[in-house]
Structure formats: structure tokens, C-alpha cells
GROMACS .gro file of C-alpha atoms in nm:
model
  237
    1MET     CA    1  -1.597  -5.112  -4.427
    2SER     CA    2  -1.933  -5.184  -4.516
    3GLU     CA    3  -1.867  -5.567  -4.600
    4LEU     CA    4  -1.685  -5.649  -4.329
    5PRO     CA    5  -1.923  -5.885  -4.124
    6ASP     CA    6  -2.052  -5.732  -3.765
    7GLU     CA    7  -1.860  -6.042  -3.582
    8LEU     CA    8  -1.520  -5.958  -3.717
    9TRP     CA    9  -1.542  -5.595  -3.652
   10ASN     CA   10  -1.736  -5.756  -3.323
   11GLN     CA   11  -1.323  -5.847  -3.261
   12ILE     CA   12  -1.196  -5.534  -3.315
   13LEU     CA   13  -1.377  -5.419  -3.056
   14GLN     CA   14  -1.330  -5.595  -2.814
   15ILE     CA   15  -0.953  -5.654  -2.847
   16GLY     CA   16  -0.937  -5.322  -2.893
   17VAL     CA   17  -1.047  -5.200  -2.535
   18LYS     CA   18  -0.884  -5.471  -2.373
   19THR     CA   19  -0.571  -5.382  -2.466
   20TYR     CA   20  -0.654  -5.083  -2.329
   21ALA     CA   21  -0.623  -4.926  -2.672
   22LEU     CA   22  -1.019  -4.751  -2.668
   23THR     CA   23  -1.145  -4.532  -2.407
   24TYR     CA   24  -1.491  -4.424  -2.402
   25LYS     CA   25  -1.448  -4.155  -2.637
   26ASP     CA   26  -1.329  -4.365  -2.885
   27LEU     CA   27  -1.629  -4.521  -2.845
   28CYS     CA   28  -1.869  -4.173  -2.878
   29CYS     CA   29  -1.659  -4.174  -3.129
   30VAL     CA   30  -1.701  -4.519  -3.331
   31SER     CA   31  -2.064  -4.510  -3.249
   32ILE     CA   32  -2.187  -4.199  -3.493
   33SER     CA   33  -2.014  -4.269  -3.791
   34SER     CA   34  -2.313  -4.517  -3.876
   35PRO     CA   35  -2.611  -4.695  -3.772
   36ARG     CA   36  -2.405  -5.041  -3.739
   37LEU     CA   37  -2.124  -4.953  -3.578
   38ARG     CA   38  -2.342  -4.762  -3.330
   39ARG     CA   39  -2.535  -5.042  -3.222
   40LEU     CA   40  -2.173  -5.250  -3.262
   41SER     CA   41  -2.018  -5.048  -3.006
   42ASP     CA   42  -2.387  -5.054  -2.728
   43HIS     CA   43  -2.292  -5.396  -2.699
   44ASP     CA   44  -2.268  -5.438  -2.298
   45SER     CA   45  -1.938  -5.636  -2.283
   46LEU     CA   46  -1.796  -5.331  -2.390
   47TRP     CA   47  -1.876  -5.103  -2.170
   48SER     CA   48  -1.874  -5.392  -1.896
   49HIS     CA   49  -1.497  -5.393  -1.935
   50LEU     CA   50  -1.460  -5.020  -1.999
   51LEU     CA   51  -1.602  -5.020  -1.643
   52PHE     CA   52  -1.410  -5.291  -1.411
   53SER     CA   53  -1.095  -5.078  -1.578
   54ASP     CA   54  -1.150  -4.718  -1.586
   55TYR     CA   55  -1.402  -4.730  -1.256
   56PRO     CA   56  -1.251  -5.110  -1.008
   57SER     CA   57  -1.360  -5.057  -0.697
   58SER     CA   58  -1.650  -4.822  -0.754
   59SER     CA   59  -1.939  -5.041  -0.874
   60SER     CA   60  -2.142  -5.167  -0.525
   61SER     CA   61  -2.231  -4.787  -0.544
   62PHE     CA   62  -2.444  -4.795  -0.868
   63PRO     CA   63  -2.811  -4.825  -0.818
   64SER     CA   64  -2.951  -5.127  -0.929
   65SER     CA   65  -3.202  -4.936  -1.142
   66ALA     CA   66  -2.949  -4.863  -1.476
   67SER     CA   67  -2.960  -5.225  -1.642
   68SER     CA   68  -2.656  -5.138  -1.859
   69SER     CA   69  -2.333  -5.158  -1.879
   70LYS     CA   70  -2.279  -4.852  -2.022
   71SER     CA   71  -2.594  -4.716  -1.832
   72LEU     CA   72  -2.405  -4.730  -1.556
   73TYR     CA   73  -2.124  -4.590  -1.697
   74LYS     CA   74  -2.234  -4.299  -1.783
   75ILE     CA   75  -2.381  -4.293  -1.438
   76ARG     CA   76  -1.995  -4.273  -1.283
   77LEU     CA   77  -1.851  -4.074  -1.569
   78GLU     CA   78  -2.052  -3.754  -1.372
   79ARG     CA   79  -1.956  -3.848  -1.075
   80ASP     CA   80  -1.646  -3.868  -1.144
   81ARG     CA   81  -1.697  -3.507  -1.365
   82TYR     CA   82  -1.866  -3.362  -1.058
   83ARG     CA   83  -1.613  -3.424  -0.852
   84LYS     CA   84  -1.375  -3.275  -1.055
   85LYS     CA   85  -1.522  -3.052  -1.126
   86ALA     CA   86  -1.506  -2.940  -0.721
   87ALA     CA   87  -1.224  -3.033  -0.680
   88HIS     CA   88  -1.060  -2.799  -0.905
   89THR     CA   89  -1.332  -2.505  -0.786
   90ARG     CA   90  -1.181  -2.577  -0.389
   91ALA     CA   91  -0.817  -2.548  -0.507
   92VAL     CA   92  -0.911  -2.156  -0.730
   93LEU     CA   93  -1.121  -2.064  -0.426
   94ARG     CA   94  -0.755  -2.207  -0.162
   95LYS     CA   95  -0.548  -1.950  -0.474
   96GLU     CA   96  -0.767  -1.725  -0.423
   97SER     CA   97  -0.760  -1.723  -0.004
   98GLN     CA   98  -0.400  -1.725  -0.109
   99ILE     CA   99  -0.326  -1.457  -0.338
  100ALA     CA  100  -0.526  -1.217  -0.038
  101GLU     CA  101  -0.331  -1.340   0.223
  102HIS     CA  102  -0.029  -1.186   0.114
  103TYR     CA  103  -0.193  -0.896  -0.093
  104ARG     CA  104  -0.234  -0.843   0.326
  105ARG     CA  105   0.115  -0.884   0.400
  106VAL     CA  106   0.197  -0.722   0.104
  107SER     CA  107   0.017  -0.422   0.196
  108GLN     CA  108   0.141  -0.500   0.668
  109LEU     CA  109   0.526  -0.485   0.535
  110GLU     CA  110   0.451  -0.173   0.326
  111GLU     CA  111   0.340  -0.004   0.658
  112ARG     CA  112   0.680  -0.098   0.828
  113LEU     CA  113   0.913  -0.002   0.617
  114ILE     CA  114   0.687   0.372   0.603
  115GLU     CA  115   0.687   0.357   0.961
  116GLU     CA  116   1.050   0.202   1.000
  117THR     CA  117   1.173   0.476   0.720
  118GLY     CA  118   0.989   0.783   0.950
  119LYS     CA  119   1.170   0.633   1.211
  120TRP     CA  120   1.537   0.684   1.023
  121THR     CA  121   1.398   1.088   0.938
  122THR     CA  122   1.362   1.104   1.368
  123SER     CA  123   1.674   1.050   1.462
  124PHE     CA  124   1.877   1.131   1.184
  125THR     CA  125   1.791   1.496   1.225
  126GLU     CA  126   1.731   1.463   1.529
  127PHE     CA  127   2.104   1.319   1.521
  128SER     CA  128   2.222   1.626   1.275
  129ASN     CA  129   2.031   1.917   1.587
  130LEU     CA  130   2.303   1.731   1.781
  131ARG     CA  131   2.583   1.711   1.625
  132THR     CA  132   2.512   2.106   1.574
  133VAL     CA  133   2.521   2.161   1.926
  134ARG     CA  134   2.793   1.935   1.961
  135GLU     CA  135   2.964   2.243   1.753
  136ALA     CA  136   2.886   2.505   1.892
  137THR     CA  137   2.960   2.329   2.245
  138VAL     CA  138   3.338   2.290   2.136
  139ALA     CA  139   3.279   2.669   1.966
  140LEU     CA  140   3.162   2.809   2.320
  141ASN     CA  141   3.431   2.598   2.486
  142VAL     CA  142   3.720   2.712   2.265
  143TRP     CA  143   3.718   3.039   2.124
  144GLN     CA  144   3.617   3.353   2.207
  145PRO     CA  145   3.271   3.469   2.319
  146GLU     CA  146   3.243   3.714   2.105
  147VAL     CA  147   3.219   3.458   1.820
  148ILE     CA  148   2.987   3.220   1.893
  149ARG     CA  149   2.583   3.379   1.775
  150ALA     CA  150   2.309   3.368   2.062
  151ARG     CA  151   2.192   3.123   1.898
  152GLN     CA  152   2.454   2.835   1.997
  153LYS     CA  153   2.565   2.972   2.298
  154GLN     CA  154   2.123   2.964   2.415
  155ILE     CA  155   2.094   2.558   2.268
  156VAL     CA  156   2.416   2.462   2.445
  157GLU     CA  157   2.291   2.628   2.770
  158GLN     CA  158   1.927   2.471   2.739
  159CYS     CA  159   2.079   2.053   2.673
  160SER     CA  160   2.052   1.934   3.035
  161VAL     CA  161   2.219   1.537   2.842
  162SER     CA  162   2.530   1.480   2.797
  163VAL     CA  163   2.592   1.533   2.372
  164ASP     CA  164   2.841   1.244   2.288
  165SER     CA  165   2.615   1.014   2.464
  166ARG     CA  166   2.308   1.052   2.310
  167LEU     CA  167   2.496   1.098   1.971
  168ARG     CA  168   2.631   0.751   2.059
  169THR     CA  169   2.211   0.645   2.100
  170LEU     CA  170   2.131   0.817   1.809
  171ASP     CA  171   2.403   0.635   1.581
  172MET     CA  172   2.304   0.336   1.712
  173GLU     CA  173   1.911   0.415   1.662
  174LEU     CA  174   1.975   0.457   1.297
  175LYS     CA  175   2.225   0.147   1.260
  176LEU     CA  176   1.897  -0.081   1.385
  177CYS     CA  177   1.648   0.122   1.141
  178LYS     CA  178   1.899   0.024   0.849
  179GLN     CA  179   1.922  -0.302   0.932
  180GLN     CA  180   1.511  -0.283   0.987
  181ILE     CA  181   1.502  -0.129   0.606
  182ALA     CA  182   1.676  -0.347   0.483
  183ILE     CA  183   1.465  -0.674   0.646
  184PHE     CA  184   1.173  -0.498   0.578
  185GLN     CA  185   1.242  -0.422   0.162
  186LYS     CA  186   1.390  -0.799   0.189
  187ALA     CA  187   1.097  -0.952   0.313
  188LEU     CA  188   0.865  -0.772   0.099
  189LYS     CA  189   1.060  -0.817  -0.242
  190ASP     CA  190   0.989  -1.209  -0.201
  191GLU     CA  191   0.605  -1.151  -0.024
  192LYS     CA  192   0.552  -0.968  -0.441
  193LYS     CA  193   0.749  -1.281  -0.597
  194ARG     CA  194   0.580  -1.527  -0.376
  195LEU     CA  195   0.206  -1.291  -0.428
  196GLU     CA  196   0.283  -1.313  -0.858
  197LEU     CA  197   0.373  -1.717  -0.843
  198ALA     CA  198   0.016  -1.736  -0.647
  199LYS     CA  199  -0.177  -1.507  -0.959
  200GLU     CA  200   0.003  -1.700  -1.225
  201GLU     CA  201  -0.098  -2.093  -1.093
  202LEU     CA  202  -0.444  -1.962  -0.990
  203THR     CA  203  -0.443  -1.796  -1.433
  204SER     CA  204  -0.344  -2.168  -1.475
  205LEU     CA  205  -0.599  -2.329  -1.272
  206LYS     CA  206  -0.864  -2.070  -1.477
  207TYR     CA  207  -0.716  -2.058  -1.793
  208HIS     CA  208  -0.935  -2.347  -2.042
  209PRO     CA  209  -0.802  -2.393  -2.430
  210LEU     CA  210  -1.151  -2.442  -2.576
  211LYS     CA  211  -1.311  -2.144  -2.377
  212ASP     CA  212  -0.997  -1.874  -2.475
  213HIS     CA  213  -1.037  -1.779  -2.840
  214LYS     CA  214  -0.678  -1.596  -2.864
  215TYR     CA  215  -0.571  -2.025  -2.915
  216MET     CA  216  -0.847  -2.137  -3.121
  217ASN     CA  217  -0.742  -2.081  -3.581
  218SER     CA  218  -1.149  -1.967  -3.648
  219SER     CA  219  -1.506  -2.002  -3.539
  220ASN     CA  220  -1.513  -2.260  -3.739
  221ASN     CA  221  -1.319  -2.459  -3.602
  222ASP     CA  222  -1.471  -2.373  -3.281
  223THR     CA  223  -1.847  -2.465  -3.350
  224HIS     CA  224  -1.697  -2.754  -3.510
  225ILE     CA  225  -1.555  -2.887  -3.125
  226LYS     CA  226  -1.854  -2.807  -2.998
  227ARG     CA  227  -2.061  -2.951  -3.226
  228ARG     CA  228  -1.854  -3.269  -3.205
  229SER     CA  229  -1.870  -3.294  -2.840
  230LYS     CA  230  -2.261  -3.225  -2.875
  231ASP     CA  231  -2.255  -3.599  -3.049
  232ALA     CA  232  -2.048  -3.761  -2.858
  233ILE     CA  233  -2.265  -3.666  -2.497
  234ASN     CA  234  -2.582  -3.782  -2.692
  235VAL     CA  235  -2.444  -4.169  -2.766
  236PHE     CA  236  -2.568  -4.192  -2.429
  237SER     CA  237  -2.883  -4.089  -2.452
   0.00000   0.00000   0.00000
């Protein structure tokens, strides 16, 4: 490598950049290899081509105080990273807001389901009691008075509403309650699925492989990656 002239190295880097085989990260890695390669990779024509190929519509927003294309590329790269980070933060906040809304809906559906179940229980209890009244009415009309219990007779005499009519009404109410319970159960199940999906999406948004130690082979590997990243950043200075 040391025997190759600067002209040849310059041609290699020019071809790599123009054919999009080399990115700014590749140039940074090349520049930390040796002082000679750092000097060659800092050539303004290389960074000028990268600047207008990666950010073609942003050249007018660059400050005039920045002299080199590499400095301009660094400014645009930092802006782009800040924009992506802000967009990611907004996406995380929106997803957390969605999860909070799903929790609210789940809680609301659970309350409605408990309320409807309570109505069904009340109607069923009244339905059972009226069936007892109905049986007592039949006993009062058919059986001999001496075999009728005093309590059943009292219930029948105090009932001012037609037992059969009330039974039909309660039967309809029980059917409606069952339908509502089934609807709420299905809605609650679907809402819980949406909640779990949103939580998985939030976990995926927050996931960072370099910050999750269970995906790292060893602490030495982590240190090596951090050192290489720091070296690549220092190339812009």
C-alpha cells in the first residue's frame, strides 16, 4: 500500500465516491488508517461530490463561513441526525399516547362489561323470582287451599303486574344483556390485541442494539465499537 503513489490512491477514492461504492463512513474509516490516507481522503473534491449527492437540495442553506466541503457535510450531517432524532422522539411520544388511549378504552370496556353483567344478574334474579310467583299462581288456582303455603299466597296477592307480561319483558332484557355482553367481550378482546401490538411497536421504536447488552458478545467488543465510533467522529474535527 505504501508503494502506491498519491495519484493512484486519489483515483481509487474518486472512483469509489463517484460510483457510490464509498460513503462518508468509508472515507472516515480510510482516514484513520494512516496520516497519508487522512490527507488524501480529506480532498475537497471527494467531500464536494458526497455533499451534493447525499444532500442535493440543501446547498443553499449552508452558512458561508464554512470553507471546506467536508465542514459543510459535517454541518448537514449533524442537522440531519438532529432531525431524525426529533422525528424519532415524536414517534415514540405518539405511540405512548396511543398506548395510554388503548388503556383508557380497555378500562372503559371493562367497566361497561361489569355494568352489563350486573344488569343481567339482576334481571335473572327477578326472572327466577317471578317464575316462583307464576308457580304459586298456578298452585293457587289449581291446588286445594290447604296445600298452598302462606308465603306463596302472600306473594301472589301482592303482585299487581301480570306475571306473564313481566316474564316476557325480563326474558327480552336477558337476551339483550347477553348480546351486549358478547359485544363488549369482543370489543375488549380486540382492544387488548391493539394494545399489545402498540406496546410491541413501542419496544421496537425504543430498541437500540448497541445499548442492549444482551445482544453484545462481550464488554471488549462493546469497547471496540465505541472506540471505532469515536475515531470516526474525530475525523471531522
